[in-house]
Amino acid sequence: MHPALRSGFNNIYGYTNDANGIRHPMIGDEAAMVGEAEAIFMFSSCAAFVTYLVNVAN
């Protein structure tokens, strides 16, 4: 895997796990709340990543 692609995946994963990220937002904290746009982006990114992995594995 190209190092830039690996770095991008690692950075997105880091965002999802951050306290203000999509997976662990602080409930009730308006500054940390994520919206529909972030949810749709992460859903489509994860679907694309899984598709990539399946195709690489084949």
PDB file of N, CA and C in Angstrom:
ATOM      1  N   MET A   1       0.857  -1.175   0.000  1.00  0.00           N
ATOM      2  CA  MET A   1       0.000   0.000   0.000  1.00  0.00           C
ATOM      3  C   MET A   1       0.903   1.238   0.000  1.00  0.00           C
ATOM      4  N   HIS A   2       0.532   2.195  -0.799  1.00  0.00           N
ATOM      5  CA  HIS A   2       1.300   3.443  -0.876  1.00  0.00           C
ATOM      6  C   HIS A   2       1.302   4.120   0.501  1.00  0.00           C
ATOM      7  N   PRO A   3       2.446   4.645   0.924  1.00  0.00           N
ATOM      8  CA  PRO A   3       2.539   5.275   2.253  1.00  0.00           C
ATOM      9  C   PRO A   3       1.545   6.422   2.462  1.00  0.00           C
ATOM     10  N   ALA A   4       1.267   7.203   1.437  1.00  0.00           N
ATOM     11  CA  ALA A   4       0.310   8.306   1.579  1.00  0.00           C
ATOM     12  C   ALA A   4      -1.107   7.781   1.813  1.00  0.00           C
ATOM     13  N   LEU A   5      -1.451   6.678   1.128  1.00  0.00           N
ATOM     14  CA  LEU A   5      -2.771   6.076   1.313  1.00  0.00           C
ATOM     15  C   LEU A   5      -2.896   5.510   2.725  1.00  0.00           C
ATOM     16  N   ARG A   6      -1.852   4.812   3.181  1.00  0.00           N
ATOM     17  CA  ARG A   6      -1.841   4.267   4.542  1.00  0.00           C
ATOM     18  C   ARG A   6      -1.977   5.393   5.578  1.00  0.00           C
ATOM     19  N   SER A   7      -1.246   6.465   5.369  1.00  0.00           N
ATOM     20  CA  SER A   7      -1.310   7.611   6.279  1.00  0.00           C
ATOM     21  C   SER A   7      -2.719   8.207   6.315  1.00  0.00           C
ATOM     22  N   GLY A   8      -3.339   8.306   5.143  1.00  0.00           N
ATOM     23  CA  GLY A   8      -4.709   8.830   5.083  1.00  0.00           C
ATOM     24  C   GLY A   8      -5.683   7.966   5.861  1.00  0.00           C
ATOM     25  N   PHE A   9      -5.576   6.649   5.691  1.00  0.00           N
ATOM     26  CA  PHE A   9      -6.443   5.740   6.443  1.00  0.00           C
ATOM     27  C   PHE A   9      -6.196   5.867   7.946  1.00  0.00           C
ATOM     28  N   ASN A  10      -4.933   5.961   8.335  1.00  0.00           N
ATOM     29  CA  ASN A  10      -4.603   6.112   9.756  1.00  0.00           C
ATOM     30  C   ASN A  10      -5.150   7.412  10.325  1.00  0.00           C
ATOM     31  N   ASN A  11      -5.085   8.483   9.549  1.00  0.00           N
ATOM     32  CA  ASN A  11      -5.608   9.764  10.018  1.00  0.00           C
ATOM     33  C   ASN A  11      -7.120   9.745  10.163  1.00  0.00           C
ATOM     34  N   ILE A  12      -7.809   9.129   9.211  1.00  0.00           N
ATOM     35  CA  ILE A  12      -9.269   9.025   9.319  1.00  0.00           C
ATOM     36  C   ILE A  12      -9.639   8.173  10.529  1.00  0.00           C
ATOM     37  N   TYR A  13      -8.922   7.075  10.738  1.00  0.00           N
ATOM     38  CA  TYR A  13      -9.176   6.230  11.906  1.00  0.00           C
ATOM     39  C   TYR A  13      -8.944   7.018  13.190  1.00  0.00           C
ATOM     40  N   GLY A  14      -7.882   7.829  13.206  1.00  0.00           N
ATOM     41  CA  GLY A  14      -7.616   8.663  14.377  1.00  0.00           C
ATOM     42  C   GLY A  14      -8.746   9.640  14.647  1.00  0.00           C
ATOM     43  N   TYR A  15      -9.305  10.220  13.598  1.00  0.00           N
ATOM     44  CA  TYR A  15     -10.436  11.133  13.750  1.00  0.00           C
ATOM     45  C   TYR A  15     -11.646  10.417  14.343  1.00  0.00           C
ATOM     46  N   THR A  16     -11.893   9.205  13.905  1.00  0.00           N
ATOM     47  CA  THR A  16     -13.078   8.503  14.398  1.00  0.00           C
ATOM     48  C   THR A  16     -12.971   8.187  15.878  1.00  0.00           C
ATOM     49  N   ASN A  17     -11.772   8.011  16.380  1.00  0.00           N
ATOM     50  CA  ASN A  17     -11.579   7.637  17.777  1.00  0.00           C
ATOM     51  C   ASN A  17     -11.318   8.813  18.698  1.00  0.00           C
ATOM     52  N   ASP A  18     -11.135   9.988  18.153  1.00  0.00           N
ATOM     53  CA  ASP A  18     -10.905  11.177  18.955  1.00  0.00           C
ATOM     54  C   ASP A  18     -12.155  11.488  19.786  1.00  0.00           C
ATOM     55  N   ALA A  19     -11.953  12.177  20.881  1.00  0.00           N
ATOM     56  CA  ALA A  19     -13.095  12.532  21.746  1.00  0.00           C
ATOM     57  C   ALA A  19     -14.149  13.323  20.986  1.00  0.00           C
ATOM     58  N   ASN A  20     -13.732  14.108  20.003  1.00  0.00           N
ATOM     59  CA  ASN A  20     -14.674  14.890  19.193  1.00  0.00           C
ATOM     60  C   ASN A  20     -14.996  14.201  17.877  1.00  0.00           C
ATOM     61  N   GLY A  21     -14.522  12.987  17.701  1.00  0.00           N
ATOM     62  CA  GLY A  21     -14.712  12.262  16.445  1.00  0.00           C
ATOM     63  C   GLY A  21     -16.097  11.669  16.305  1.00  0.00           C
ATOM     64  N   ILE A  22     -16.296  11.042  15.188  1.00  0.00           N
ATOM     65  CA  ILE A  22     -17.618  10.523  14.820  1.00  0.00           C
ATOM     66  C   ILE A  22     -18.066   9.371  15.719  1.00  0.00           C
ATOM     67  N   ARG A  23     -17.130   8.556  16.213  1.00  0.00           N
ATOM     68  CA  ARG A  23     -17.512   7.399  17.024  1.00  0.00           C
ATOM     69  C   ARG A  23     -17.685   7.734  18.499  1.00  0.00           C
ATOM     70  N   HIS A  24     -16.989   8.760  18.977  1.00  0.00           N
ATOM     71  CA  HIS A  24     -17.012   9.051  20.414  1.00  0.00           C
ATOM     72  C   HIS A  24     -17.291  10.520  20.718  1.00  0.00           C
ATOM     73  N   PRO A  25     -18.320  11.118  20.124  1.00  0.00           N
ATOM     74  CA  PRO A  25     -18.584  12.520  20.423  1.00  0.00           C
ATOM     75  C   PRO A  25     -19.124  12.670  21.841  1.00  0.00           C
ATOM     76  N   MET A  26     -18.870  13.811  22.427  1.00  0.00           N
ATOM     77  CA  MET A  26     -19.405  14.102  23.758  1.00  0.00           C
ATOM     78  C   MET A  26     -20.879  14.473  23.613  1.00  0.00           C
ATOM     79  N   ILE A  27     -21.732  13.649  24.152  1.00  0.00           N
ATOM     80  CA  ILE A  27     -23.169  13.880  24.056  1.00  0.00           C
ATOM     81  C   ILE A  27     -23.519  15.168  24.803  1.00  0.00           C
ATOM     82  N   GLY A  28     -24.232  16.041  24.136  1.00  0.00           N
ATOM     83  CA  GLY A  28     -24.667  17.283  24.748  1.00  0.00           C
ATOM     84  C   GLY A  28     -23.692  18.432  24.574  1.00  0.00           C
ATOM     85  N   ASP A  29     -22.485  18.176  24.092  1.00  0.00           N
ATOM     86  CA  ASP A  29     -21.499  19.226  23.877  1.00  0.00           C
ATOM     87  C   ASP A  29     -21.621  19.694  22.433  1.00  0.00           C
ATOM     88  N   GLU A  30     -22.227  20.851  22.234  1.00  0.00           N
ATOM     89  CA  GLU A  30     -22.496  21.341  20.880  1.00  0.00           C
ATOM     90  C   GLU A  30     -21.207  21.515  20.067  1.00  0.00           C
ATOM     91  N   ALA A  31     -20.100  21.874  20.709  1.00  0.00           N
ATOM     92  CA  ALA A  31     -18.834  22.070  19.997  1.00  0.00           C
ATOM     93  C   ALA A  31     -18.296  20.743  19.470  1.00  0.00           C
ATOM     94  N   ALA A  32     -18.629  19.652  20.134  1.00  0.00           N
ATOM     95  CA  ALA A  32     -18.096  18.346  19.760  1.00  0.00           C
ATOM     96  C   ALA A  32     -19.077  17.507  18.945  1.00  0.00           C
ATOM     97  N   MET A  33     -20.279  17.997  18.777  1.00  0.00           N
ATOM     98  CA  MET A  33     -21.282  17.202  18.084  1.00  0.00           C
ATOM     99  C   MET A  33     -20.953  17.084  16.602  1.00  0.00           C
ATOM    100  N   VAL A  34     -21.167  15.916  16.084  1.00  0.00           N
ATOM    101  CA  VAL A  34     -20.996  15.691  14.650  1.00  0.00           C
ATOM    102  C   VAL A  34     -22.381  15.666  14.015  1.00  0.00           C
ATOM    103  N   GLY A  35     -22.407  15.977  12.762  1.00  0.00           N
ATOM    104  CA  GLY A  35     -23.695  16.067  12.092  1.00  0.00           C
ATOM    105  C   GLY A  35     -23.890  14.996  11.041  1.00  0.00           C
ATOM    106  N   GLU A  36     -24.958  15.170  10.304  1.00  0.00           N
ATOM    107  CA  GLU A  36     -25.315  14.220   9.256  1.00  0.00           C
ATOM    108  C   GLU A  36     -24.243  14.156   8.173  1.00  0.00           C
ATOM    109  N   ALA A  37     -23.643  15.291   7.850  1.00  0.00           N
ATOM    110  CA  ALA A  37     -22.614  15.316   6.803  1.00  0.00           C
ATOM    111  C   ALA A  37     -21.435  14.425   7.180  1.00  0.00           C
ATOM    112  N   GLU A  38     -20.990  14.497   8.434  1.00  0.00           N
ATOM    113  CA  GLU A  38     -19.886  13.652   8.885  1.00  0.00           C
ATOM    114  C   GLU A  38     -20.278  12.182   8.891  1.00  0.00           C
ATOM    115  N   ALA A  39     -21.501  11.904   9.305  1.00  0.00           N
ATOM    116  CA  ALA A  39     -21.979  10.516   9.342  1.00  0.00           C
ATOM    117  C   ALA A  39     -22.039   9.923   7.933  1.00  0.00           C
ATOM    118  N   ILE A  40     -22.543  10.673   6.983  1.00  0.00           N
ATOM    119  CA  ILE A  40     -22.622  10.191   5.608  1.00  0.00           C
ATOM    120  C   ILE A  40     -21.218  10.003   5.030  1.00  0.00           C
ATOM    121  N   PHE A  41     -20.316  10.943   5.329  1.00  0.00           N
ATOM    122  CA  PHE A  41     -18.941  10.815   4.846  1.00  0.00           C
ATOM    123  C   PHE A  41     -18.300   9.551   5.397  1.00  0.00           C
ATOM    124  N   MET A  42     -18.434   9.293   6.689  1.00  0.00           N
ATOM    125  CA  MET A  42     -17.801   8.124   7.293  1.00  0.00           C
ATOM    126  C   MET A  42     -18.431   6.833   6.772  1.00  0.00           C
ATOM    127  N   PHE A  43     -19.724   6.809   6.592  1.00  0.00           N
ATOM    128  CA  PHE A  43     -20.395   5.623   6.061  1.00  0.00           C
ATOM    129  C   PHE A  43     -19.871   5.287   4.668  1.00  0.00           C
ATOM    130  N   SER A  44     -19.823   6.298   3.804  1.00  0.00           N
ATOM    131  CA  SER A  44     -19.361   6.048   2.435  1.00  0.00           C
ATOM    132  C   SER A  44     -17.867   5.737   2.400  1.00  0.00           C
ATOM    133  N   SER A  45     -17.081   6.368   3.258  1.00  0.00           N
ATOM    134  CA  SER A  45     -15.644   6.081   3.319  1.00  0.00           C
ATOM    135  C   SER A  45     -15.388   4.654   3.774  1.00  0.00           C
ATOM    136  N   CYS A  46     -16.122   4.205   4.773  1.00  0.00           N
ATOM    137  CA  CYS A  46     -15.962   2.834   5.263  1.00  0.00           C
ATOM    138  C   CYS A  46     -16.383   1.828   4.200  1.00  0.00           C
ATOM    139  N   ALA A  47     -17.466   2.118   3.499  1.00  0.00           N
ATOM    140  CA  ALA A  47     -17.914   1.219   2.428  1.00  0.00           C
ATOM    141  C   ALA A  47     -16.869   1.141   1.327  1.00  0.00           C
ATOM    142  N   ALA A  48     -16.286   2.278   0.971  1.00  0.00           N
ATOM    143  CA  ALA A  48     -15.248   2.297  -0.059  1.00  0.00           C
ATOM    144  C   ALA A  48     -14.011   1.544   0.412  1.00  0.00           C
ATOM    145  N   PHE A  49     -13.640   1.703   1.671  1.00  0.00           N
ATOM    146  CA  PHE A  49     -12.455   1.022   2.214  1.00  0.00           C
ATOM    147  C   PHE A  49     -12.653  -0.493   2.210  1.00  0.00           C
ATOM    148  N   VAL A  50     -13.813  -0.958   2.617  1.00  0.00           N
ATOM    149  CA  VAL A  50     -14.094  -2.397   2.618  1.00  0.00           C
ATOM    150  C   VAL A  50     -14.072  -2.929   1.183  1.00  0.00           C
ATOM    151  N   THR A  51     -14.651  -2.195   0.260  1.00  0.00           N
ATOM    152  CA  THR A  51     -14.626  -2.605  -1.143  1.00  0.00           C
ATOM    153  C   THR A  51     -13.192  -2.700  -1.648  1.00  0.00           C
ATOM    154  N   TYR A  52     -12.367  -1.742  -1.284  1.00  0.00           N
ATOM    155  CA  TYR A  52     -10.955  -1.751  -1.650  1.00  0.00           C
ATOM    156  C   TYR A  52     -10.271  -3.004  -1.093  1.00  0.00           C
ATOM    157  N   LEU A  53     -10.477  -3.286   0.181  1.00  0.00           N
ATOM    158  CA  LEU A  53      -9.843  -4.452   0.804  1.00  0.00           C
ATOM    159  C   LEU A  53     -10.288  -5.760   0.143  1.00  0.00           C
ATOM    160  N   VAL A  54     -11.560  -5.874  -0.157  1.00  0.00           N
ATOM    161  CA  VAL A  54     -12.069  -7.095  -0.810  1.00  0.00           C
ATOM    162  C   VAL A  54     -11.411  -7.266  -2.177  1.00  0.00           C
ATOM    163  N   ASN A  55     -11.306  -6.186  -2.922  1.00  0.00           N
ATOM    164  CA  ASN A  55     -10.706  -6.264  -4.257  1.00  0.00           C
ATOM    165  C   ASN A  55      -9.214  -6.546  -4.198  1.00  0.00           C
ATOM    166  N   VAL A  56      -8.518  -6.009  -3.218  1.00  0.00           N
ATOM    167  CA  VAL A  56      -7.091  -6.286  -3.063  1.00  0.00           C
ATOM    168  C   VAL A  56      -6.879  -7.740  -2.663  1.00  0.00           C
ATOM    169  N   ALA A  57      -7.749  -8.259  -1.823  1.00  0.00           N
ATOM    170  CA  ALA A  57      -7.623  -9.633  -1.350  1.00  0.00           C
ATOM    171  C   ALA A  57      -7.861 -10.637  -2.478  1.00  0.00           C
ATOM    172  N   ASN A  58      -8.674 -10.266  -3.447  1.00  0.00           N
ATOM    173  CA  ASN A  58      -8.967 -11.150  -4.570  1.00  0.00           C
ATOM    174  C   ASN A  58      -7.837 -11.054  -5.553  1.00  0.00           C
TER     175      ASN A  58
END
